[in-house]
mmCIF file with all atom_site columns, C-alpha atoms in Angstrom:
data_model
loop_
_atom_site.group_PDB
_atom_site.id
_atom_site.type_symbol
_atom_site.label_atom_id
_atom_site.label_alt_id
_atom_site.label_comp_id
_atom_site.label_asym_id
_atom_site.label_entity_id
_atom_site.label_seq_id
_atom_site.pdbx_PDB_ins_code
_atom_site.Cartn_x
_atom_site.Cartn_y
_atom_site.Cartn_z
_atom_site.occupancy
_atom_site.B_iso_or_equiv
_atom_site.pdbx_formal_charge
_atom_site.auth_seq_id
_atom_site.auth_comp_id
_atom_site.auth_asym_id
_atom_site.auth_atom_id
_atom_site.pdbx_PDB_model_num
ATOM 1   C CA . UNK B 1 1   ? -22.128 4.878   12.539  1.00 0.00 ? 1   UNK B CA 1
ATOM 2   C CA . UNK B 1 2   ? -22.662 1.096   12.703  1.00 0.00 ? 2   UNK B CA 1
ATOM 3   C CA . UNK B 1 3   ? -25.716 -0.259  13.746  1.00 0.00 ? 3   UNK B CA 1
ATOM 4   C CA . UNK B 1 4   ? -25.406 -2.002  17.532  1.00 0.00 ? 4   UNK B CA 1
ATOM 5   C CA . UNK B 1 5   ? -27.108 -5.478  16.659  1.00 0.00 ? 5   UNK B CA 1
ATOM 6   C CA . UNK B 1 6   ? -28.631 -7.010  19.686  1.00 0.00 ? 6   UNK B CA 1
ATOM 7   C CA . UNK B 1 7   ? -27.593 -10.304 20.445  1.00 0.00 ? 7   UNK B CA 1
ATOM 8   C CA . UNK B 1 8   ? -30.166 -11.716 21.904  1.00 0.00 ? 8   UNK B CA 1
ATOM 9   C CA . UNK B 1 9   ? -32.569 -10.949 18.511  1.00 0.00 ? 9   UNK B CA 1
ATOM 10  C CA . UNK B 1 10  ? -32.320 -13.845 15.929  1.00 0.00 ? 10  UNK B CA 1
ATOM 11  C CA . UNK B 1 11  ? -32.112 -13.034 12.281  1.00 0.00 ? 11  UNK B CA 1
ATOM 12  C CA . UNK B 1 12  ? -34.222 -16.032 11.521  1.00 0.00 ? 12  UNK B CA 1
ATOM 13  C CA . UNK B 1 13  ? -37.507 -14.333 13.605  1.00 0.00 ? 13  UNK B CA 1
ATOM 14  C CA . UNK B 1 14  ? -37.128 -11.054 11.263  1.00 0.00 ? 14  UNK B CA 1
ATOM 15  C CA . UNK B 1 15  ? -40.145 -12.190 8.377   1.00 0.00 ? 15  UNK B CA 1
ATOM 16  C CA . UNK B 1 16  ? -37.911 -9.995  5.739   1.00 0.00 ? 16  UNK B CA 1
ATOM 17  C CA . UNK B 1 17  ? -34.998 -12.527 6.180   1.00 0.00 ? 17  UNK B CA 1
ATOM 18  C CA . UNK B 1 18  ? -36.417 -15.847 7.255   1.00 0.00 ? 18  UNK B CA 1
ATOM 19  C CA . UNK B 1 19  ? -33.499 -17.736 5.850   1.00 0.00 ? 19  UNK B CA 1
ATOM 20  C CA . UNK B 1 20  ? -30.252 -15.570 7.317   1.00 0.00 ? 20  UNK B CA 1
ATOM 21  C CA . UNK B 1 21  ? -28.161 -17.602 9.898   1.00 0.00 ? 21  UNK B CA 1
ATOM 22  C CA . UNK B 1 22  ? -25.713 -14.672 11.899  1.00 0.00 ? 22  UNK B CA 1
ATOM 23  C CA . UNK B 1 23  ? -22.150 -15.469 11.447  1.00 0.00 ? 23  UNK B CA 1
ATOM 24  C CA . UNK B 1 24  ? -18.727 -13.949 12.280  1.00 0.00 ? 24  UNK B CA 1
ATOM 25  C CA . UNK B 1 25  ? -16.401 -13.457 9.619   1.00 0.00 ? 25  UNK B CA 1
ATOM 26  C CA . UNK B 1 26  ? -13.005 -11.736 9.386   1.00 0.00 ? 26  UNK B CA 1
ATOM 27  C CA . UNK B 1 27  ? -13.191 -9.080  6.765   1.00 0.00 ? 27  UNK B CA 1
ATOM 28  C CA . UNK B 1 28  ? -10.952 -5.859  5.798   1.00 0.00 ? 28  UNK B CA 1
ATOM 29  C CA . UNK B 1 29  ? -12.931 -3.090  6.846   1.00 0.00 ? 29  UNK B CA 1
ATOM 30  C CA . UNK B 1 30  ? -12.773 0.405   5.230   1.00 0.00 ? 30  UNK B CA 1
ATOM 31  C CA . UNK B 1 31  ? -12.704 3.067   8.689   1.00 0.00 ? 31  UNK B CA 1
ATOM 32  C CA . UNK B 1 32  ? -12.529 6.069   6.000   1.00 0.00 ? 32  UNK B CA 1
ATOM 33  C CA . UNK B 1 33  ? -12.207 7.334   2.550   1.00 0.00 ? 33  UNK B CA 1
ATOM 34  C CA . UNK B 1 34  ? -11.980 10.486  0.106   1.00 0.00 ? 34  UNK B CA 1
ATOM 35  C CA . UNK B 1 35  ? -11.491 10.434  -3.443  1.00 0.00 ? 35  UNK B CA 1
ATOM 36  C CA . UNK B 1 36  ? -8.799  13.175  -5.335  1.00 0.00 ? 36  UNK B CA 1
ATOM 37  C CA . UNK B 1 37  ? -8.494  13.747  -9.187  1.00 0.00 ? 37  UNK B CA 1
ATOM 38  C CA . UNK B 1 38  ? -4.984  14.593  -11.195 1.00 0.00 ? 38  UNK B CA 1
ATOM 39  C CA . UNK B 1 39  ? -4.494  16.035  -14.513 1.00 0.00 ? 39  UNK B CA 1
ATOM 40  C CA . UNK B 1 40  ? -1.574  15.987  -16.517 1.00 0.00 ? 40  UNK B CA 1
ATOM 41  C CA . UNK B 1 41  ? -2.101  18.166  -19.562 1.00 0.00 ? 41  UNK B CA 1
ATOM 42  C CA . UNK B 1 42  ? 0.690   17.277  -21.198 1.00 0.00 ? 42  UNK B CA 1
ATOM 43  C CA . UNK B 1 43  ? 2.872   13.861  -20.728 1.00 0.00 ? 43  UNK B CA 1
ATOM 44  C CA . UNK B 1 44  ? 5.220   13.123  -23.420 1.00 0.00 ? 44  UNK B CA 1
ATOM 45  C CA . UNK B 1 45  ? 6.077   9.637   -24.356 1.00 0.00 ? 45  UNK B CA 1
ATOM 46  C CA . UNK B 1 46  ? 9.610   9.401   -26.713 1.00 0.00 ? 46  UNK B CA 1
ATOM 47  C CA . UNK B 1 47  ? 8.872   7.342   -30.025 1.00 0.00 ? 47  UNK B CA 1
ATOM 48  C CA . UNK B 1 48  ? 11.376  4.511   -31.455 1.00 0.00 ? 48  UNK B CA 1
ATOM 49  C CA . UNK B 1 49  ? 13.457  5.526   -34.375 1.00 0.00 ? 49  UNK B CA 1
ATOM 50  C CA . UNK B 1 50  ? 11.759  4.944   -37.844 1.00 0.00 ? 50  UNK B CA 1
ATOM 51  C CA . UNK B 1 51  ? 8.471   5.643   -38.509 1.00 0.00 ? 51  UNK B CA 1
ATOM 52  C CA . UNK B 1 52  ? 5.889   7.917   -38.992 1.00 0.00 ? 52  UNK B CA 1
ATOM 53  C CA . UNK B 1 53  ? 3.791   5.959   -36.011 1.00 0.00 ? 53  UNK B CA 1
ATOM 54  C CA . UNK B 1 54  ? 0.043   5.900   -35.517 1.00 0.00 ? 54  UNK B CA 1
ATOM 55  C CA . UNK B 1 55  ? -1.691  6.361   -32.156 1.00 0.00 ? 55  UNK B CA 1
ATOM 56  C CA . UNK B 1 56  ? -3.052  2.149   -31.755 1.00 0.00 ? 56  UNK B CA 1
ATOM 57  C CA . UNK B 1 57  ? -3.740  1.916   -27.794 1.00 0.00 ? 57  UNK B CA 1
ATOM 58  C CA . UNK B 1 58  ? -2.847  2.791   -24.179 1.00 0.00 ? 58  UNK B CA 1
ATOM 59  C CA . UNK B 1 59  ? -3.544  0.783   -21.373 1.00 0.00 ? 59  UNK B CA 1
ATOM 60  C CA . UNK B 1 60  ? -2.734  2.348   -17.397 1.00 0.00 ? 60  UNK B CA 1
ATOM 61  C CA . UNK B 1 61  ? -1.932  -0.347  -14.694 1.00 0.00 ? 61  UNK B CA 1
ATOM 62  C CA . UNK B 1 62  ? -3.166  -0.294  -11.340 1.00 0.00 ? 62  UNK B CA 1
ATOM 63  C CA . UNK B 1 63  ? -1.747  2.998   -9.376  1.00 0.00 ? 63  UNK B CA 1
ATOM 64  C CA . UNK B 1 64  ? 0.609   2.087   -6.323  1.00 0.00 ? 64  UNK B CA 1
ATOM 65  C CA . UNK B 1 65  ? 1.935   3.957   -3.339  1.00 0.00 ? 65  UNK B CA 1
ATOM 66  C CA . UNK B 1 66  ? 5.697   3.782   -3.510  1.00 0.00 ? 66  UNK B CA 1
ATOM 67  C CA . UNK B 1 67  ? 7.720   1.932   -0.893  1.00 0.00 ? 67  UNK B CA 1
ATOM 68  C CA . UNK B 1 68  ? 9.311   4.364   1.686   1.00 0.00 ? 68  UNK B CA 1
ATOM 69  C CA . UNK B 1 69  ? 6.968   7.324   0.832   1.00 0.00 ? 69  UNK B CA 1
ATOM 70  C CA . UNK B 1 70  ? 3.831   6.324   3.511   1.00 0.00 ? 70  UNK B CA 1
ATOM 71  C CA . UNK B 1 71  ? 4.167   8.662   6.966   1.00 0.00 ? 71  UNK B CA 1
ATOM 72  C CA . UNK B 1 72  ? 1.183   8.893   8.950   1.00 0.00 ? 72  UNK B CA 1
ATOM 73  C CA . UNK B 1 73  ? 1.363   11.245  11.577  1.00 0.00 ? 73  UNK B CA 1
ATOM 74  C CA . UNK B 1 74  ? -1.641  11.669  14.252  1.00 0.00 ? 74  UNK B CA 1
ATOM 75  C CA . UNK B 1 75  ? -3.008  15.387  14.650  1.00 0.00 ? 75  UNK B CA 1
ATOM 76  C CA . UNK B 1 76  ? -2.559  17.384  17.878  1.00 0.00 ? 76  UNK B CA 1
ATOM 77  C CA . UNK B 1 77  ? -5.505  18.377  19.252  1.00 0.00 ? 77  UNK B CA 1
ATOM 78  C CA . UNK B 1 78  ? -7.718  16.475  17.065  1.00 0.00 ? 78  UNK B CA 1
ATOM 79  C CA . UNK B 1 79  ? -7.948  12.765  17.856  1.00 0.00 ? 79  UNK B CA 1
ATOM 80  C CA . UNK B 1 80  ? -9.002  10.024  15.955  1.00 0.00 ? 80  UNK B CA 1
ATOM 81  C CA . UNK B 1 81  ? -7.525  11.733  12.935  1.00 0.00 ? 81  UNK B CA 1
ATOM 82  C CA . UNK B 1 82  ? -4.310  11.809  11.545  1.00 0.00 ? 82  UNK B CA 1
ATOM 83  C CA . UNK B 1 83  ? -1.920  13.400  8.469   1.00 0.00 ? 83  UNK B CA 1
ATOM 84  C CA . UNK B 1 84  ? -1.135  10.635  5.742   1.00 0.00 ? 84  UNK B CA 1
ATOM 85  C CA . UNK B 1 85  ? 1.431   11.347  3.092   1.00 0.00 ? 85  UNK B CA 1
ATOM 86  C CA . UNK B 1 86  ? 2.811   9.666   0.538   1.00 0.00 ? 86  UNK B CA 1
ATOM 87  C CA . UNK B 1 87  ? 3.559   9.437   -3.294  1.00 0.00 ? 87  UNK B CA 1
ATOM 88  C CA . UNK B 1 88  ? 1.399   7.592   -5.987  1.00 0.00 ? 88  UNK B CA 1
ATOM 89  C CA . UNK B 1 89  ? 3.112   5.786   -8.849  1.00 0.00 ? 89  UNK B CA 1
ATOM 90  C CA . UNK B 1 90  ? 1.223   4.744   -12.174 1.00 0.00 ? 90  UNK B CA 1
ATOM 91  C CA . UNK B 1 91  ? 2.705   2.921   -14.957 1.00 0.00 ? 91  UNK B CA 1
ATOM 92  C CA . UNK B 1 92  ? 1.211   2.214   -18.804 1.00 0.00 ? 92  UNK B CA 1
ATOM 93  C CA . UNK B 1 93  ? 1.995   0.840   -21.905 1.00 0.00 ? 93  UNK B CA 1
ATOM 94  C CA . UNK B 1 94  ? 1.587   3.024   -24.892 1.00 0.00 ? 94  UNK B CA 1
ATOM 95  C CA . UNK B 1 95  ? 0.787   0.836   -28.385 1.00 0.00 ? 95  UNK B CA 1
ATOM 96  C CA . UNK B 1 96  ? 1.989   3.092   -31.758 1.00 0.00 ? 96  UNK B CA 1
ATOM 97  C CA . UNK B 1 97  ? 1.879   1.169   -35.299 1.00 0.00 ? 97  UNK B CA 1
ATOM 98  C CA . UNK B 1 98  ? 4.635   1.818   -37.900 1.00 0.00 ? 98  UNK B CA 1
ATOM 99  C CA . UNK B 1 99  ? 2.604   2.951   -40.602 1.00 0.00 ? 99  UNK B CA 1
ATOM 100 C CA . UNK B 1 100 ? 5.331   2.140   -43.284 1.00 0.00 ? 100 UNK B CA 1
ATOM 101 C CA . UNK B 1 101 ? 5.680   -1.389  -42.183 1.00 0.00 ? 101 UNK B CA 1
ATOM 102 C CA . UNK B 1 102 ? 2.543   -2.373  -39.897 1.00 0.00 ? 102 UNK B CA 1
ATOM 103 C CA . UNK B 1 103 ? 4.513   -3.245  -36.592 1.00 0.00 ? 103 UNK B CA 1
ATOM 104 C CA . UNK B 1 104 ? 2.587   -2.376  -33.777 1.00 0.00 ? 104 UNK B CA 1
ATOM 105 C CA . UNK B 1 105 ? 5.475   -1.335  -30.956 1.00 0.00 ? 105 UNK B CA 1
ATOM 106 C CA . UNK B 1 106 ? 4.607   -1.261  -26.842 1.00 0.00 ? 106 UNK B CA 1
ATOM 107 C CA . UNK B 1 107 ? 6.400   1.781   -25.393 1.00 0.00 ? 107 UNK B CA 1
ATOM 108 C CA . UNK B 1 108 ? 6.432   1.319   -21.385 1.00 0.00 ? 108 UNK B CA 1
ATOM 109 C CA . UNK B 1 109 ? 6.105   4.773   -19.764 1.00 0.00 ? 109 UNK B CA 1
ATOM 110 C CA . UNK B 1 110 ? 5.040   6.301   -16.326 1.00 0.00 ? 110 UNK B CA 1
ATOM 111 C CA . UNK B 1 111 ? 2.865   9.471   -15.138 1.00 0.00 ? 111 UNK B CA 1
ATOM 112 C CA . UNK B 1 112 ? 4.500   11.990  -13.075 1.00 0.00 ? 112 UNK B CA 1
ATOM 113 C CA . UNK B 1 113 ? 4.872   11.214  -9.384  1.00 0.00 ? 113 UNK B CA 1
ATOM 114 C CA . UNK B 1 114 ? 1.758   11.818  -7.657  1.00 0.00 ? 114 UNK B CA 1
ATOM 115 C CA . UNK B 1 115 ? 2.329   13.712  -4.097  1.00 0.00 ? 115 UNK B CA 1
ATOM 116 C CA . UNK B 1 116 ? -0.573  13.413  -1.440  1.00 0.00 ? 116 UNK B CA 1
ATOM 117 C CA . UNK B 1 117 ? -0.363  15.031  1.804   1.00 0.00 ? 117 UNK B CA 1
ATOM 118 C CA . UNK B 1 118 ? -4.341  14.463  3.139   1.00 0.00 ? 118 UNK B CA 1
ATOM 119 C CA . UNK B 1 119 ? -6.158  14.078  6.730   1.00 0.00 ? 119 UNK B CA 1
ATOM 120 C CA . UNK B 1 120 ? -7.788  10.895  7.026   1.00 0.00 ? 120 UNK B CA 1
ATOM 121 C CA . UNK B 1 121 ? -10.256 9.488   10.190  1.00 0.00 ? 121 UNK B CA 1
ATOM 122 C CA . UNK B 1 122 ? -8.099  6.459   11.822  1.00 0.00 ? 122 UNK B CA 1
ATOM 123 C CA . UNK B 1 123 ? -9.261  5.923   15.162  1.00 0.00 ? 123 UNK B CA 1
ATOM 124 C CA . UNK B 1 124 ? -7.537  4.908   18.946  1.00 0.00 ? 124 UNK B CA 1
ATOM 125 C CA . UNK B 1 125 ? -6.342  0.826   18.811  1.00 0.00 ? 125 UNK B CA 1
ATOM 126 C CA . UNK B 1 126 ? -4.614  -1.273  20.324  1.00 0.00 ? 126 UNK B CA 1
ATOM 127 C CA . UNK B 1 127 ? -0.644  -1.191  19.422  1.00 0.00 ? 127 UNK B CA 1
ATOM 128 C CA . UNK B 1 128 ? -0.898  -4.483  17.999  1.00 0.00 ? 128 UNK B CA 1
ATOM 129 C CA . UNK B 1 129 ? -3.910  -3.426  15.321  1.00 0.00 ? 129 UNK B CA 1
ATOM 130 C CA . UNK B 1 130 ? -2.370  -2.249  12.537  1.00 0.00 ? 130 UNK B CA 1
ATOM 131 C CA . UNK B 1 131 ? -4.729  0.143   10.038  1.00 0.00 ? 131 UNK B CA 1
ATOM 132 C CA . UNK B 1 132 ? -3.629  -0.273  5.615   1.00 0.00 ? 132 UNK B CA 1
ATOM 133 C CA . UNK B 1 133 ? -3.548  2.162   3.797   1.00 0.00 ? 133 UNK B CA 1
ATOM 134 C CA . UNK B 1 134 ? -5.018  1.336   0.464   1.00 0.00 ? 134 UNK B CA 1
ATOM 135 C CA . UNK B 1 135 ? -5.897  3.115   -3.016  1.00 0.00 ? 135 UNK B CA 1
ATOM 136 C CA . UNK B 1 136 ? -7.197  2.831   -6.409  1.00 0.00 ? 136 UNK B CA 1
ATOM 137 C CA . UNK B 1 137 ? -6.988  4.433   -9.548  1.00 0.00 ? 137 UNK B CA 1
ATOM 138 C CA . UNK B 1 138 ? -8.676  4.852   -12.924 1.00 0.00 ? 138 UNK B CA 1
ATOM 139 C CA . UNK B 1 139 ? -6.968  6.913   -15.565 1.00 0.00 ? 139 UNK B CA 1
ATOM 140 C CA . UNK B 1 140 ? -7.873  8.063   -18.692 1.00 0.00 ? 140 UNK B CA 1
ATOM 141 C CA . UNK B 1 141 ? -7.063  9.914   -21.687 1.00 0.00 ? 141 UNK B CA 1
ATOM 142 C CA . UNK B 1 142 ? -8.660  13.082  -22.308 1.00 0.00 ? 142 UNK B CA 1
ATOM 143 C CA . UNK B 1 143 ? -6.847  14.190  -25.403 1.00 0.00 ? 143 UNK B CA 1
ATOM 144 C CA . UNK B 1 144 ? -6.469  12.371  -28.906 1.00 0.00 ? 144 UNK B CA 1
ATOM 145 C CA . UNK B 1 145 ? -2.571  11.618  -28.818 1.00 0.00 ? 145 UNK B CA 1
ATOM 146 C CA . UNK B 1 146 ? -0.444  13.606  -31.293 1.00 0.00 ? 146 UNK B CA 1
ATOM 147 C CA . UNK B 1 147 ? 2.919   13.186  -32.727 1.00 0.00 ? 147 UNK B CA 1
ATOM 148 C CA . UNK B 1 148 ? 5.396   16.092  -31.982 1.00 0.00 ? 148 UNK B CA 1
ATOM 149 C CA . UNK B 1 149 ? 8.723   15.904  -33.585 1.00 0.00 ? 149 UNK B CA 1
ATOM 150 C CA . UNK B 1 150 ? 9.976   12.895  -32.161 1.00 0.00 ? 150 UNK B CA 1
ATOM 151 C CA . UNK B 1 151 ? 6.886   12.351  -29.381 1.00 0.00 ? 151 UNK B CA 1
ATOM 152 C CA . UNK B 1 152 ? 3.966   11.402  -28.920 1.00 0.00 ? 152 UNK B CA 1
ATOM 153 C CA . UNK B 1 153 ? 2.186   14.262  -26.528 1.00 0.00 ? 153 UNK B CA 1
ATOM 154 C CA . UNK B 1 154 ? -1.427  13.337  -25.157 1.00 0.00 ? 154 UNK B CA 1
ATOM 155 C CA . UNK B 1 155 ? -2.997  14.518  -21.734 1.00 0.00 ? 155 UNK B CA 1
ATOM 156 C CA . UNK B 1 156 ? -4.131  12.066  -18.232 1.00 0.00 ? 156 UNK B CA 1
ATOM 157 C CA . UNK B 1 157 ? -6.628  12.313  -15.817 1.00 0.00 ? 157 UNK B CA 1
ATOM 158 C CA . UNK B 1 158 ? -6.632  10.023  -12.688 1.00 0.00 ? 158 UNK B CA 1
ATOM 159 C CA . UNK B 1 159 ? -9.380  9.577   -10.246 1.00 0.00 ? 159 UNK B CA 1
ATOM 160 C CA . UNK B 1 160 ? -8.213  8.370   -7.105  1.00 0.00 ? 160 UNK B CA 1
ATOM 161 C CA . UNK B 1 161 ? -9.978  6.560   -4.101  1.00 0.00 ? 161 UNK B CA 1
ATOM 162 C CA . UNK B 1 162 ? -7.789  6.798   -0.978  1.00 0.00 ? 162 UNK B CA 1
ATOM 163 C CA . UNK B 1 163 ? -9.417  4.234   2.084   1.00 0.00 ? 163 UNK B CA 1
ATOM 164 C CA . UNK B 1 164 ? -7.747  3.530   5.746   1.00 0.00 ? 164 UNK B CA 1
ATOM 165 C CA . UNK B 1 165 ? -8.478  -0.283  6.074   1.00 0.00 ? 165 UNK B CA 1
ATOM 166 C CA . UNK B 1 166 ? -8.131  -2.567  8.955   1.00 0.00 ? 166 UNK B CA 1
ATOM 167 C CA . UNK B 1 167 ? -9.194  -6.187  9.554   1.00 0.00 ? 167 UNK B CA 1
ATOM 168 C CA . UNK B 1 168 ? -11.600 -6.913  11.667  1.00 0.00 ? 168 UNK B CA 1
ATOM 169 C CA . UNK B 1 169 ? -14.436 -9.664  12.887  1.00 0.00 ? 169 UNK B CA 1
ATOM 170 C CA . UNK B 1 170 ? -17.642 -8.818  12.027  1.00 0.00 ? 170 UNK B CA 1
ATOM 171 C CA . UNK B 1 171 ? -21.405 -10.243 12.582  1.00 0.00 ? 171 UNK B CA 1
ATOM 172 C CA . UNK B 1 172 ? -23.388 -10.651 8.937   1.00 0.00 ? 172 UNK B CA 1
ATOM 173 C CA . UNK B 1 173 ? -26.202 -12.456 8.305   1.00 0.00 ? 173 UNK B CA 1
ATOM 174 C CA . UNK B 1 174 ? -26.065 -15.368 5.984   1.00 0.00 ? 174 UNK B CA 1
ATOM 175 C CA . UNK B 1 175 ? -27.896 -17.571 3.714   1.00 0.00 ? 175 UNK B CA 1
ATOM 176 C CA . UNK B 1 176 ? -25.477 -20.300 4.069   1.00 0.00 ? 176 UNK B CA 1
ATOM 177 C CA . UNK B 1 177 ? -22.679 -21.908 1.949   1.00 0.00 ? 177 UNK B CA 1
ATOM 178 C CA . UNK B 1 178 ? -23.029 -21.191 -1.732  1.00 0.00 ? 178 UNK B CA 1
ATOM 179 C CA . UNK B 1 179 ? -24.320 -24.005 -4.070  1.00 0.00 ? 179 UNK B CA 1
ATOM 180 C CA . UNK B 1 180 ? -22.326 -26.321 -6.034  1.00 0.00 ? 180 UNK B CA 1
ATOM 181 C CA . UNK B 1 181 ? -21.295 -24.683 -8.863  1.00 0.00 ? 181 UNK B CA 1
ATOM 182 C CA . UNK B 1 182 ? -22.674 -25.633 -12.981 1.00 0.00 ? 182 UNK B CA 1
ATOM 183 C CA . UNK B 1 183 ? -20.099 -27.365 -14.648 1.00 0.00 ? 183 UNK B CA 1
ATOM 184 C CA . UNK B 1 184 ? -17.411 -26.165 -16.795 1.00 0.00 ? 184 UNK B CA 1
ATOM 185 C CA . UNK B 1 185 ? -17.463 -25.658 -20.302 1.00 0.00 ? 185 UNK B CA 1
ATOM 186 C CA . UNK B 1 186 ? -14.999 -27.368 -21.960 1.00 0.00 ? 186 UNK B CA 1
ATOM 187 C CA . UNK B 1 187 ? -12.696 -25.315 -24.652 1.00 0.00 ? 187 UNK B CA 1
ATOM 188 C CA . UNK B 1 188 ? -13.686 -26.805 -28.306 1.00 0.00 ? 188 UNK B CA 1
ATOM 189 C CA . UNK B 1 189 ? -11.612 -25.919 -31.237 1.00 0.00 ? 189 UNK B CA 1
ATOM 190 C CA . UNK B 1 190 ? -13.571 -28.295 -33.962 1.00 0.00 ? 190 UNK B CA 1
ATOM 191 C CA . UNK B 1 191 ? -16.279 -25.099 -33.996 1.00 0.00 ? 191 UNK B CA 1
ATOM 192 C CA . UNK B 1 192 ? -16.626 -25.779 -38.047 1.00 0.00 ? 192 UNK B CA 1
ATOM 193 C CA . UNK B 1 193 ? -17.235 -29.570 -37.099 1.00 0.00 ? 193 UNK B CA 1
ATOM 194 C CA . UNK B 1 194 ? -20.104 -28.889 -34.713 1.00 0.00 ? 194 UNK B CA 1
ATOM 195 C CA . UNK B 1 195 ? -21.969 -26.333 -37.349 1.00 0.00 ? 195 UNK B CA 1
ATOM 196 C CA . UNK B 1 196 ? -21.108 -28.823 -40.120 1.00 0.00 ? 196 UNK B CA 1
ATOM 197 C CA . UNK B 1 197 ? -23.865 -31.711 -37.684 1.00 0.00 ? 197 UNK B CA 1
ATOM 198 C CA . UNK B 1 198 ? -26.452 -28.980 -38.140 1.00 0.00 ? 198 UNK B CA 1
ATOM 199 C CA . UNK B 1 199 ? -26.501 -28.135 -41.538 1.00 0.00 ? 199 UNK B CA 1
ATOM 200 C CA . UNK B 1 200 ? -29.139 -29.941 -43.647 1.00 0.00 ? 200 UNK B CA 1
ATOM 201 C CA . UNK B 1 201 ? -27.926 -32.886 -46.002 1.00 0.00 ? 201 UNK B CA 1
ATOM 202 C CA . UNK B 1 202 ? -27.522 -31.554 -49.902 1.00 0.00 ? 202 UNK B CA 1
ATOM 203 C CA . UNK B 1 203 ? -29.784 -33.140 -52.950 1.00 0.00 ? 203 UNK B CA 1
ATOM 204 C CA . UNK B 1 204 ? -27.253 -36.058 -53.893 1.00 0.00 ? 204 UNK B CA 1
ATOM 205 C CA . UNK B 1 205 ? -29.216 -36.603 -57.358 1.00 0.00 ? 205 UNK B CA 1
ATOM 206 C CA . UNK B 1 206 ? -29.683 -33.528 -60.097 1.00 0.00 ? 206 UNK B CA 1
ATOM 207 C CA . UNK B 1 207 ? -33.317 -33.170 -60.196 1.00 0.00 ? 207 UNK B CA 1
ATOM 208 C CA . UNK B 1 208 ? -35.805 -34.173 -62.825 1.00 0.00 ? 208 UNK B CA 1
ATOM 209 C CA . UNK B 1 209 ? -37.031 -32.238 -65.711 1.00 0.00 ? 209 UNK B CA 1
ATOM 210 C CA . UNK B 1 210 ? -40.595 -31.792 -63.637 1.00 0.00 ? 210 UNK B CA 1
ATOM 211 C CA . UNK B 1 211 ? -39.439 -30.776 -60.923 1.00 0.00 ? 211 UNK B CA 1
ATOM 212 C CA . UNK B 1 212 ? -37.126 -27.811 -62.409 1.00 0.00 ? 212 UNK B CA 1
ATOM 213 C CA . UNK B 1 213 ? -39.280 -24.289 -61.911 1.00 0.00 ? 213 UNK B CA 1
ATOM 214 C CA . UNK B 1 214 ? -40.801 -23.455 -65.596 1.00 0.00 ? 214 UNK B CA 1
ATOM 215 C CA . UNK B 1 215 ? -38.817 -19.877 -64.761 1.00 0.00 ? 215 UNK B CA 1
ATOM 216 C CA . UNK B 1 216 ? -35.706 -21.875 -64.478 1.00 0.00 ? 216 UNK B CA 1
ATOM 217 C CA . UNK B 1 217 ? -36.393 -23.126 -67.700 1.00 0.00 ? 217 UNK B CA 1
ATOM 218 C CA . UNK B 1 218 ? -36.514 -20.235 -70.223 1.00 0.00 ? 218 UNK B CA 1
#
């Protein structure tokens, strides 16, 4: 539960935070979350013609709850909580080098739809408050990928963080507006030109026969 702060106590009289100011600020709040885990042991991703292809890279994007799939439905007999369904799409790009010729080649691909059907804590509002439902993902590979006739086969595991968000006004302390910022650092190409002022100047002149090491000599 949140704390109830009592308005009529400053934050500047607490001697642990002598410099917070309270201010109101309209932030998304998360009202409740739950995380889930998939694994796909086996996703299959069809090669380009030519070849043989090497394994190079794979790199997921951001998971996203399709459009038309969300339905949240509030429990009987158990307020303040409701049924939330909805399907989960994640996309990637797969990298695979032609080993005869070097050409690296991105192959766009996509995970199996993800089905979740979960209870989730959304409280009693007002009509006109309106609670998000937001995730997150992080996938990885958990096998080495391996070319099977004509595909590359390599198993997925997602980790997914499911939150009911809504946007409210809340009361934070603060230490006030942030400071000016350092300046920027301007992009130099010339690199070689800026070592080249730091290196020492060379001897312009051969050297004498004195000063010439007698081990140099022999």
């Amino acid at each position: 539960m949140s704390e109830i702060i009592n308005p009529d106590i400053s934050l500047q009289q607490d001697p642990y935070f002598p410099d917070f100011q309270p201010v109101c600020i309209i932030a998304d709040k998360v009202y409740a979350h739950c995380q889930q885990r998939e694994c796909f042991e086996e996703i299959a991703v069809q090669l380009p013609e030519g070849g043989p292809f090497e394994f190079v890279n794979i790199t997921f994007n951001a998971g996203e709850i399709i459009d038309g799939t969300l339905m949240i439905t509030p429990i009987k007999n158990r307020p303040n909580f409701s049924r939330v369904r909805f399907r989960v799409r994640i996309t990637f790009v797969l990298q695979v080098r032609n080993t005869m010729t070097g050409v690296v080649i991105s192959i766009p691909g996509e995970l199996p739809k993800i089905q979740k059907d979960i209870v989730l804590f959304m409280p009693e509002a007002r009509d006109e408050f309106e609670f998000q439902i937001v995730i997150e993902t992080a996938s990885q590979l958990l096998t080495e990928p391996m070319q099977e006739k004509e595909c590359l086969v390599f198993a997925v595991g997602v980790f997914i963080i499911i939150k009911v968000v809504g946007k409210v006004q809340l009361l934070i302390p603060e230490f006030g507006f942030c400071p000016e910022p350092p300046e920027c650092e301007d992009f130099n190409g010339e690199l070689v030109c800026i070592e080249f002022e730091t290196v020492p100047f060379p001897d312009f002149f051969p050297r004498q026969l004195e000063n010439i090491p007698t081990d140099e000599l022999s």
